[in-house]
Tab-separated table of N, CA and C and ligand atoms in Angstrom:
chain	number	residue	atom	x	y	z
A	8	MET	N	114.574	-115.127	72.400
A	8	MET	CA	114.057	-113.810	72.779
A	8	MET	C	113.645	-113.847	74.250
A	9	ALA	N	114.125	-112.912	75.029
A	9	ALA	CA	113.806	-112.869	76.452
A	9	ALA	C	112.449	-112.221	76.669
A	10	VAL	N	111.678	-112.857	77.521
A	10	VAL	CA	110.379	-112.284	77.890
A	10	VAL	C	110.366	-112.174	79.408
A	11	SER	N	110.156	-111.007	79.924
A	11	SER	CA	110.194	-110.847	81.378
A	11	SER	C	108.955	-111.455	82.003
A	12	LEU	N	109.096	-111.858	83.256
A	12	LEU	CA	107.955	-112.423	83.976
A	12	LEU	C	106.835	-111.398	84.074
A	13	ALA	N	107.200	-110.154	84.282
A	13	ALA	CA	106.180	-109.108	84.387
A	13	ALA	C	105.353	-109.032	83.111
A	14	ALA	N	106.012	-109.178	81.964
A	14	ALA	CA	105.285	-109.109	80.697
A	14	ALA	C	104.343	-110.301	80.565
A	15	LEU	N	104.823	-111.455	81.024
A	15	LEU	CA	103.967	-112.640	80.953
A	15	LEU	C	102.737	-112.459	81.827
A	16	LEU	N	102.951	-111.956	83.032
A	16	LEU	CA	101.825	-111.778	83.953
A	16	LEU	C	100.860	-110.745	83.399
A	17	ALA	N	101.396	-109.700	82.805
A	17	ALA	CA	100.528	-108.658	82.251
A	17	ALA	C	99.668	-109.233	81.138
A	18	GLY	N	100.185	-110.236	80.445
A	18	GLY	CA	99.436	-110.831	79.348
A	18	GLY	C	98.351	-111.770	79.812
A	19	CYS	N	98.307	-112.057	81.104
A	19	CYS	CA	97.373	-113.062	81.610
A	19	CYS	C	96.158	-112.485	82.288
A	20	GLY	N	95.948	-111.242	82.304
A	20	GLY	CA	94.808	-110.756	83.074
A	20	GLY	C	94.036	-109.678	82.378
A	21	GLY	N	93.935	-109.742	81.095
A	21	GLY	CA	93.208	-108.705	80.394
A	21	GLY	C	94.104	-107.515	80.098
A	22	GLY	N	95.357	-107.778	79.854
A	22	GLY	CA	96.296	-106.697	79.532
A	22	GLY	C	96.057	-106.143	78.147
A	23	ARG	N	96.852	-105.184	77.788
A	23	ARG	CA	96.628	-104.484	76.516
A	23	ARG	C	96.870	-105.369	75.298
A	24	GLY	N	97.600	-106.464	75.491
A	24	GLY	CA	97.946	-107.282	74.341
A	24	GLY	C	96.897	-108.289	73.949
A	25	ASP	N	95.749	-108.271	74.594
A	25	ASP	CA	94.744	-109.297	74.302
A	25	ASP	C	93.984	-109.009	73.009
A	26	PRO	N	93.441	-110.054	72.403
A	26	PRO	CA	92.636	-109.827	71.197
A	26	PRO	C	91.355	-109.047	71.508
A	27	VAL	N	90.805	-108.451	70.489
A	27	VAL	CA	89.586	-107.649	70.618
A	27	VAL	C	88.580	-108.165	69.594
A	28	ALA	N	87.332	-108.269	69.981
A	28	ALA	CA	86.290	-108.733	69.058
A	28	ALA	C	85.283	-107.620	68.809
A	29	HIS	N	84.747	-107.582	67.598
A	29	HIS	CA	83.775	-106.547	67.251
A	29	HIS	C	82.893	-107.038	66.107
A	30	ASP	N	81.823	-106.300	65.861
A	30	ASP	CA	80.923	-106.583	64.743
A	30	ASP	C	80.378	-108.008	64.767
A	31	ALA	N	79.864	-108.398	65.914
A	31	ALA	CA	79.247	-109.723	66.016
A	31	ALA	C	77.798	-109.654	65.547
A	32	TRP	N	77.395	-110.661	64.786
A	32	TRP	CA	75.989	-110.732	64.376
A	32	TRP	C	75.568	-112.181	64.149
A	33	VAL	N	74.294	-112.385	64.248
A	33	VAL	CA	73.719	-113.724	64.090
A	33	VAL	C	72.657	-113.655	63.013
A	34	ARG	N	72.773	-114.537	62.029
A	34	ARG	CA	71.722	-114.624	61.001
A	34	ARG	C	70.724	-115.685	61.445
A	35	LEU	N	69.513	-115.236	61.673
A	35	LEU	CA	68.483	-116.143	62.165
A	35	LEU	C	68.062	-117.123	61.074
A	36	PRO	N	67.637	-118.317	61.466
A	36	PRO	CA	67.248	-119.321	60.466
A	36	PRO	C	65.922	-118.971	59.803
A	37	ALA	N	65.814	-119.313	58.524
A	37	ALA	CA	64.577	-119.063	57.787
A	37	ALA	C	63.459	-119.953	58.308
A	38	VAL	N	63.834	-121.122	58.765
A	38	VAL	CA	62.859	-122.076	59.284
A	38	VAL	C	63.199	-122.346	60.745
A	39	ALA	N	62.231	-122.119	61.635
A	39	ALA	CA	62.480	-122.337	63.056
A	39	ALA	C	62.977	-123.757	63.275
A	40	GLY	N	63.980	-123.896	64.106
A	40	GLY	CA	64.527	-125.208	64.388
A	40	GLY	C	65.781	-125.513	63.601
A	41	ARG	N	65.963	-124.796	62.466
A	41	ARG	CA	67.209	-124.952	61.709
A	41	ARG	C	68.307	-124.163	62.421
A	42	PRO	N	69.586	-124.531	62.203
A	42	PRO	CA	70.645	-123.784	62.875
A	42	PRO	C	70.786	-122.356	62.357
A	43	ALA	N	71.233	-121.485	63.230
A	43	ALA	CA	71.578	-120.118	62.856
A	43	ALA	C	73.096	-120.054	62.697
A	44	ALA	N	73.573	-118.976	62.093
A	44	ALA	CA	75.011	-118.790	61.942
A	44	ALA	C	75.424	-117.498	62.643
A	45	ALA	N	76.574	-117.549	63.306
A	45	ALA	CA	77.081	-116.363	63.992
A	45	ALA	C	78.415	-115.956	63.372
A	46	TYR	N	78.594	-114.643	63.259
A	46	TYR	CA	79.792	-114.075	62.646
A	46	TYR	C	80.374	-113.011	63.566
A	47	VAL	N	81.671	-112.843	63.504
A	47	VAL	CA	82.329	-111.840	64.348
A	47	VAL	C	83.714	-111.568	63.761
A	48	SER	N	84.231	-110.382	64.004
A	48	SER	CA	85.604	-110.064	63.609
A	48	SER	C	86.478	-110.011	64.855
A	49	ILE	N	87.671	-110.562	64.741
A	49	ILE	CA	88.599	-110.605	65.875
A	49	ILE	C	89.929	-109.997	65.445
A	50	ASP	N	90.355	-108.989	66.192
A	50	ASP	CA	91.684	-108.397	65.968
A	50	ASP	C	92.655	-109.071	66.925
A	51	GLY	N	93.686	-109.678	66.365
A	51	GLY	CA	94.670	-110.365	67.192
A	51	GLY	C	95.422	-109.389	68.080
A	52	GLY	N	95.876	-109.904	69.218
A	52	GLY	CA	96.637	-109.078	70.150
A	52	GLY	C	98.123	-109.228	69.910
A	53	ARG	N	98.876	-109.170	70.994
A	53	ARG	CA	100.332	-109.206	70.886
A	53	ARG	C	100.812	-110.600	70.476
A	54	GLU	N	100.042	-111.608	70.830
A	54	GLU	CA	100.448	-112.974	70.509
A	54	GLU	C	99.341	-113.695	69.758
A	55	ALA	N	99.749	-114.641	68.949
A	55	ALA	CA	98.768	-115.458	68.243
A	55	ALA	C	97.970	-116.275	69.258
A	56	VAL	N	96.680	-116.376	69.050
A	56	VAL	CA	95.826	-117.201	69.905
A	56	VAL	C	94.923	-118.019	69.000
A	57	ARG	N	94.159	-118.865	69.617
A	57	ARG	CA	93.233	-119.700	68.873
A	57	ARG	C	91.854	-119.555	69.498
A	58	LEU	N	90.905	-119.222	68.659
A	58	LEU	CA	89.509	-119.224	69.099
A	58	LEU	C	89.088	-120.686	69.210
A	59	THR	N	88.744	-121.118	70.421
A	59	THR	CA	88.455	-122.539	70.616
A	59	THR	C	86.964	-122.834	70.679
A	60	SER	N	86.165	-121.854	71.050
A	60	SER	CA	84.720	-122.071	71.041
A	60	SER	C	84.017	-120.741	71.194
A	61	LEU	N	82.744	-120.803	70.976
A	61	LEU	CA	81.901	-119.636	71.081
A	61	LEU	C	80.695	-120.084	71.895
A	62	ARG	N	80.355	-119.299	72.901
A	62	ARG	CA	79.218	-119.662	73.739
A	62	ARG	C	78.093	-118.677	73.513
A	63	VAL	N	76.910	-119.202	73.372
A	63	VAL	CA	75.724	-118.375	73.184
A	63	VAL	C	74.667	-118.922	74.126
A	64	ALA	N	74.284	-118.100	75.097
A	64	ALA	CA	73.337	-118.582	76.104
A	64	ALA	C	72.019	-119.000	75.460
A	65	ALA	N	71.647	-118.354	74.345
A	65	ALA	CA	70.357	-118.621	73.726
A	65	ALA	C	70.377	-119.844	72.801
A	66	ALA	N	71.525	-120.492	72.671
A	66	ALA	CA	71.617	-121.693	71.829
A	66	ALA	C	72.053	-122.873	72.687
A	67	ARG	N	71.515	-124.028	72.390
A	67	ARG	CA	71.862	-125.179	73.207
A	67	ARG	C	73.265	-125.689	72.867
A	68	ARG	N	73.667	-125.534	71.602
A	68	ARG	CA	74.958	-126.082	71.191
A	68	ARG	C	75.532	-125.199	70.104
A	69	VAL	N	76.840	-125.032	70.117
A	69	VAL	CA	77.513	-124.196	69.115
A	69	VAL	C	78.703	-124.964	68.554
A	70	GLU	N	78.870	-124.929	67.253
A	70	GLU	CA	80.047	-125.520	66.613
A	70	GLU	C	80.755	-124.456	65.793
A	71	LEU	N	82.075	-124.526	65.761
A	71	LEU	CA	82.844	-123.693	64.829
A	71	LEU	C	82.957	-124.461	63.521
A	72	HIS	N	82.699	-123.781	62.413
A	72	HIS	CA	82.750	-124.421	61.098
A	72	HIS	C	83.664	-123.652	60.166
A	73	GLU	N	84.237	-124.363	59.222
A	73	GLU	CA	84.886	-123.700	58.102
A	73	GLU	C	84.149	-124.107	56.832
A	74	THR	N	84.206	-123.218	55.854
A	74	THR	CA	83.544	-123.471	54.580
A	74	THR	C	84.592	-123.855	53.553
A	75	MET	N	84.317	-124.897	52.799
A	75	MET	CA	85.241	-125.338	51.754
A	75	MET	C	84.543	-125.256	50.411
A	76	LYS	N	85.349	-124.958	49.404
A	76	LYS	CA	84.797	-124.837	48.062
A	76	LYS	C	85.484	-125.887	47.196
A	77	ASP	N	84.692	-126.761	46.616
A	77	ASP	CA	85.228	-127.771	45.708
A	77	ASP	C	84.560	-127.524	44.369
A	78	GLY	N	85.255	-126.806	43.488
A	78	GLY	CA	84.605	-126.354	42.270
A	78	GLY	C	83.510	-125.379	42.639
A	79	ALA	N	82.295	-125.673	42.234
A	79	ALA	CA	81.181	-124.784	42.531
A	79	ALA	C	80.434	-125.235	43.776
A	80	VAL	N	80.900	-126.319	44.378
A	80	VAL	CA	80.168	-126.886	45.515
A	80	VAL	C	80.753	-126.368	46.826
A	81	MET	N	79.903	-125.741	47.624
A	81	MET	CA	80.337	-125.267	48.929
A	81	MET	C	79.863	-126.262	49.981
A	82	SER	N	80.756	-126.573	50.888
A	82	SER	CA	80.349	-127.421	52.001
A	82	SER	C	81.029	-126.895	53.252
A	83	MET	N	80.621	-127.397	54.386
A	83	MET	CA	81.258	-126.942	55.608
A	83	MET	C	81.490	-128.106	56.533
A	84	ARG	N	82.457	-127.908	57.411
A	84	ARG	CA	82.759	-128.973	58.362
A	84	ARG	C	83.187	-128.350	59.694
A	85	PRO	N	82.938	-129.075	60.771
A	85	PRO	CA	83.337	-128.562	62.083
A	85	PRO	C	84.863	-128.510	62.199
A	86	VAL	N	85.364	-127.511	62.896
A	86	VAL	CA	86.791	-127.413	63.200
A	86	VAL	C	86.922	-127.202	64.706
A	87	ASP	N	88.100	-127.578	65.235
A	87	ASP	CA	88.235	-127.464	66.697
A	87	ASP	C	88.790	-126.111	67.127
A	88	GLY	N	89.019	-125.235	66.171
A	88	GLY	CA	89.469	-123.903	66.543
A	88	GLY	C	89.785	-123.091	65.306
A	89	ILE	N	89.929	-121.782	65.514
A	89	ILE	CA	90.258	-120.872	64.419
A	89	ILE	C	91.414	-119.995	64.892
A	90	ASP	N	92.509	-120.004	64.132
A	90	ASP	CA	93.700	-119.249	64.530
A	90	ASP	C	93.504	-117.759	64.318
A	91	VAL	N	93.945	-117.000	65.304
A	91	VAL	CA	93.936	-115.542	65.223
A	91	VAL	C	95.386	-115.084	65.324
A	92	PRO	N	95.984	-114.661	64.212
A	92	PRO	CA	97.402	-114.298	64.247
A	92	PRO	C	97.634	-113.014	65.037
A	93	ALA	N	98.831	-112.906	65.607
A	93	ALA	CA	99.198	-111.680	66.324
A	93	ALA	C	99.094	-110.496	65.378
A	94	GLY	N	98.383	-109.483	65.817
A	94	GLY	CA	98.299	-108.259	65.041
A	94	GLY	C	97.450	-108.358	63.782
A	95	GLY	N	96.878	-109.544	63.506
A	95	GLY	CA	96.057	-109.710	62.309
A	95	GLY	C	94.585	-109.674	62.646
A	96	THR	N	93.770	-109.667	61.622
A	96	THR	CA	92.322	-109.696	61.839
A	96	THR	C	91.739	-110.929	61.176
A	97	VAL	N	90.888	-111.617	61.909
A	97	VAL	CA	90.180	-112.770	61.369
A	97	VAL	C	88.696	-112.433	61.364
A	98	ALA	N	88.067	-112.608	60.229
A	98	ALA	CA	86.637	-112.335	60.147
A	98	ALA	C	85.892	-113.647	59.942
A	99	LEU	N	85.016	-113.973	60.871
A	99	LEU	CA	84.049	-115.032	60.622
A	99	LEU	C	82.947	-114.366	59.823
A	100	ALA	N	82.728	-114.835	58.606
A	100	ALA	CA	81.847	-114.117	57.694
A	100	ALA	C	81.164	-115.106	56.771
A	101	PRO	N	80.017	-114.710	56.181
A	101	PRO	CA	79.322	-115.602	55.246
A	101	PRO	C	80.279	-116.069	54.141
A	102	GLY	N	80.243	-117.361	53.853
A	102	GLY	CA	81.132	-117.922	52.844
A	102	GLY	C	82.458	-118.381	53.410
A	103	GLY	N	82.703	-118.108	54.678
A	103	GLY	CA	83.952	-118.506	55.314
A	103	GLY	C	83.686	-119.172	56.649
A	104	ALA	N	84.626	-118.969	57.565
A	104	ALA	CA	84.453	-119.555	58.896
A	104	ALA	C	83.262	-118.905	59.593
A	105	HIS	N	82.606	-119.690	60.407
A	105	HIS	CA	81.438	-119.186	61.129
A	105	HIS	C	81.167	-120.087	62.318
A	106	ALA	N	80.265	-119.643	63.155
A	106	ALA	CA	79.800	-120.511	64.239
A	106	ALA	C	78.370	-120.903	63.927
A	107	MET	N	78.056	-122.156	64.143
A	107	MET	CA	76.728	-122.683	63.881
A	107	MET	C	76.020	-122.816	65.222
A	108	LEU	N	74.845	-122.225	65.316
A	108	LEU	CA	74.098	-122.242	66.576
A	108	LEU	C	72.916	-123.190	66.440
A	109	PHE	N	72.893	-124.205	67.267
A	109	PHE	CA	71.820	-125.208	67.198
A	109	PHE	C	70.820	-124.974	68.327
A	110	ASP	N	69.569	-125.234	68.027
A	110	ASP	CA	68.505	-125.081	69.028
A	110	ASP	C	68.507	-123.680	69.624
A	111	LEU	N	68.490	-122.714	68.731
A	111	LEU	CA	68.457	-121.310	69.154
A	111	LEU	C	67.069	-120.973	69.689
A	112	ASP	N	67.052	-120.148	70.713
A	112	ASP	CA	65.788	-119.698	71.304
A	112	ASP	C	64.916	-119.062	70.216
A	113	PRO	N	63.733	-119.630	69.930
A	113	PRO	CA	62.888	-119.098	68.840
A	113	PRO	C	62.311	-117.716	69.140
A	114	ALA	N	62.467	-117.261	70.384
A	114	ALA	CA	61.948	-115.927	70.725
A	114	ALA	C	62.852	-114.815	70.191
A	115	LEU	N	64.052	-115.157	69.730
A	115	LEU	CA	64.959	-114.122	69.222
A	115	LEU	C	64.442	-113.576	67.896
A	116	LYS	N	64.420	-112.249	67.780
A	116	LYS	CA	63.857	-111.600	66.591
A	116	LYS	C	64.877	-110.646	65.972
A	117	PRO	N	64.773	-110.443	64.641
A	117	PRO	CA	65.656	-109.476	63.986
A	117	PRO	C	65.530	-108.111	64.658
A	118	GLY	N	66.640	-107.420	64.754
A	118	GLY	CA	66.646	-106.103	65.382
A	118	GLY	C	67.082	-106.156	66.836
A	119	GLY	N	67.013	-107.340	67.427
A	119	GLY	CA	67.467	-107.486	68.810
A	119	GLY	C	68.942	-107.837	68.865
A	120	THR	N	69.377	-108.218	70.046
A	120	THR	CA	70.756	-108.675	70.210
A	120	THR	C	70.752	-109.902	71.114
A	121	THR	N	71.837	-110.631	71.068
A	121	THR	CA	72.028	-111.731	72.006
A	121	THR	C	73.503	-111.751	72.396
A	122	LYS	N	73.774	-112.206	73.606
A	122	LYS	CA	75.164	-112.225	74.097
A	122	LYS	C	75.916	-113.426	73.531
A	123	VAL	N	77.120	-113.155	73.055
A	123	VAL	CA	78.002	-114.251	72.656
A	123	VAL	C	79.313	-114.090	73.425
A	124	THR	N	79.944	-115.208	73.721
A	124	THR	CA	81.231	-115.186	74.418
A	124	THR	C	82.233	-115.987	73.615
A	125	LEU	N	83.349	-115.360	73.299
A	125	LEU	CA	84.415	-116.031	72.555
A	125	LEU	C	85.414	-116.596	73.551
A	126	MET	N	85.755	-117.877	73.383
A	126	MET	CA	86.702	-118.531	74.274
A	126	MET	C	87.992	-118.803	73.504
A	127	PHE	N	89.126	-118.480	74.139
A	127	PHE	CA	90.427	-118.650	73.488
A	127	PHE	C	91.294	-119.627	74.269
A	128	ASP	N	92.310	-120.156	73.596
A	128	ASP	CA	93.207	-121.070	74.303
A	128	ASP	C	94.051	-120.340	75.342
A	129	HIS	N	94.589	-119.176	75.003
A	129	HIS	CA	95.306	-118.447	76.036
A	129	HIS	C	95.120	-116.944	75.924
A	130	ALA	N	93.868	-116.563	76.037
A	130	ALA	CA	93.482	-115.161	76.182
A	130	ALA	C	92.163	-115.186	76.946
A	131	PRO	N	91.871	-114.134	77.667
A	131	PRO	CA	90.614	-114.111	78.424
A	131	PRO	C	89.413	-114.165	77.483
A	132	PRO	N	88.298	-114.718	77.953
A	132	PRO	CA	87.088	-114.724	77.129
A	132	PRO	C	86.644	-113.303	76.803
A	133	ILE	N	85.990	-113.158	75.678
A	133	ILE	CA	85.433	-111.857	75.295
A	133	ILE	C	83.928	-112.029	75.149
A	134	GLU	N	83.188	-111.209	75.874
A	134	GLU	CA	81.731	-111.231	75.734
A	134	GLU	C	81.294	-109.977	74.994
A	135	LEU	N	80.395	-110.153	74.033
A	135	LEU	CA	79.865	-108.979	73.335
A	135	LEU	C	78.457	-109.272	72.844
A	136	ASP	N	77.744	-108.215	72.476
A	136	ASP	CA	76.397	-108.354	71.951
A	136	ASP	C	76.461	-108.604	70.453
A	137	ALA	N	75.700	-109.584	69.998
A	137	ALA	CA	75.596	-109.854	68.568
A	137	ALA	C	74.242	-109.352	68.077
A	138	ALA	N	74.262	-108.600	66.976
A	138	ALA	CA	73.023	-108.107	66.383
A	138	ALA	C	72.285	-109.270	65.715
A	139	LEU	N	70.983	-109.315	65.895
A	139	LEU	CA	70.172	-110.381	65.265
A	139	LEU	C	69.674	-109.881	63.918
A	140	VAL	N	69.979	-110.656	62.876
A	140	VAL	CA	69.683	-110.254	61.509
A	140	VAL	C	68.696	-111.261	60.900
A	141	ALA	N	67.784	-110.744	60.085
A	141	ALA	CA	66.762	-111.579	59.477
A	141	ALA	C	67.385	-112.638	58.587
A	142	PRO	N	66.679	-113.751	58.373
A	142	PRO	CA	67.169	-114.789	57.466
A	142	PRO	C	67.522	-114.187	56.119
A	143	GLY	N	68.664	-114.584	55.552
A	143	GLY	CA	69.083	-114.067	54.254
A	143	GLY	C	69.790	-112.736	54.328
A	144	GLY	N	69.803	-112.112	55.487
A	144	GLY	CA	70.476	-110.815	55.632
A	144	GLY	C	71.969	-110.973	55.481
A	145	THR	N	72.615	-109.912	55.007
A	145	THR	CA	74.049	-109.990	54.761
A	145	THR	C	74.869	-109.340	55.867
A	146	GLY	N	74.218	-108.787	56.855
A	146	GLY	CA	74.951	-108.185	57.953
A	146	GLY	C	74.076	-107.191	58.676
A	147	PRO	N	74.545	-106.740	59.837
A	147	PRO	CA	73.766	-105.762	60.594
A	147	PRO	C	73.751	-104.419	59.875
A	148	GLU	N	72.617	-103.764	59.860
A	148	GLU	CA	72.522	-102.436	59.224
A	148	GLU	C	72.250	-101.399	60.286
B	220	CU	CU1	78.186	-124.272	59.422
């Protein structure tokens, strides 16, 4: 399949084919000092990309995790990226893939927001506000 140079260049600078992120939220930890979890939905663009990391200024360290179910036992493990198919939607959501935020700023309170930045292997970063949700909350209301 032929791809023109112009199309390639258009894809490299925030063109229309880039992925879009929305509905970001962070579930605050029930106990201060425990990790928080961040969730977001990503609509794939013209080409498949890989979410390689998530940056949160208010957290010292962030890991991408996937959740596995072995019978009734749920566990999670770090992954080095999450695939976002072209034209598809990937939801980081409770019970599935998520980002784990370590050493989150304890001043963050439910009802506020914090900035998160999604980093991709070959798409521009996306920065958006994540709603802060109380421990045990199921999503932003
Ligand atoms: Cu986790």
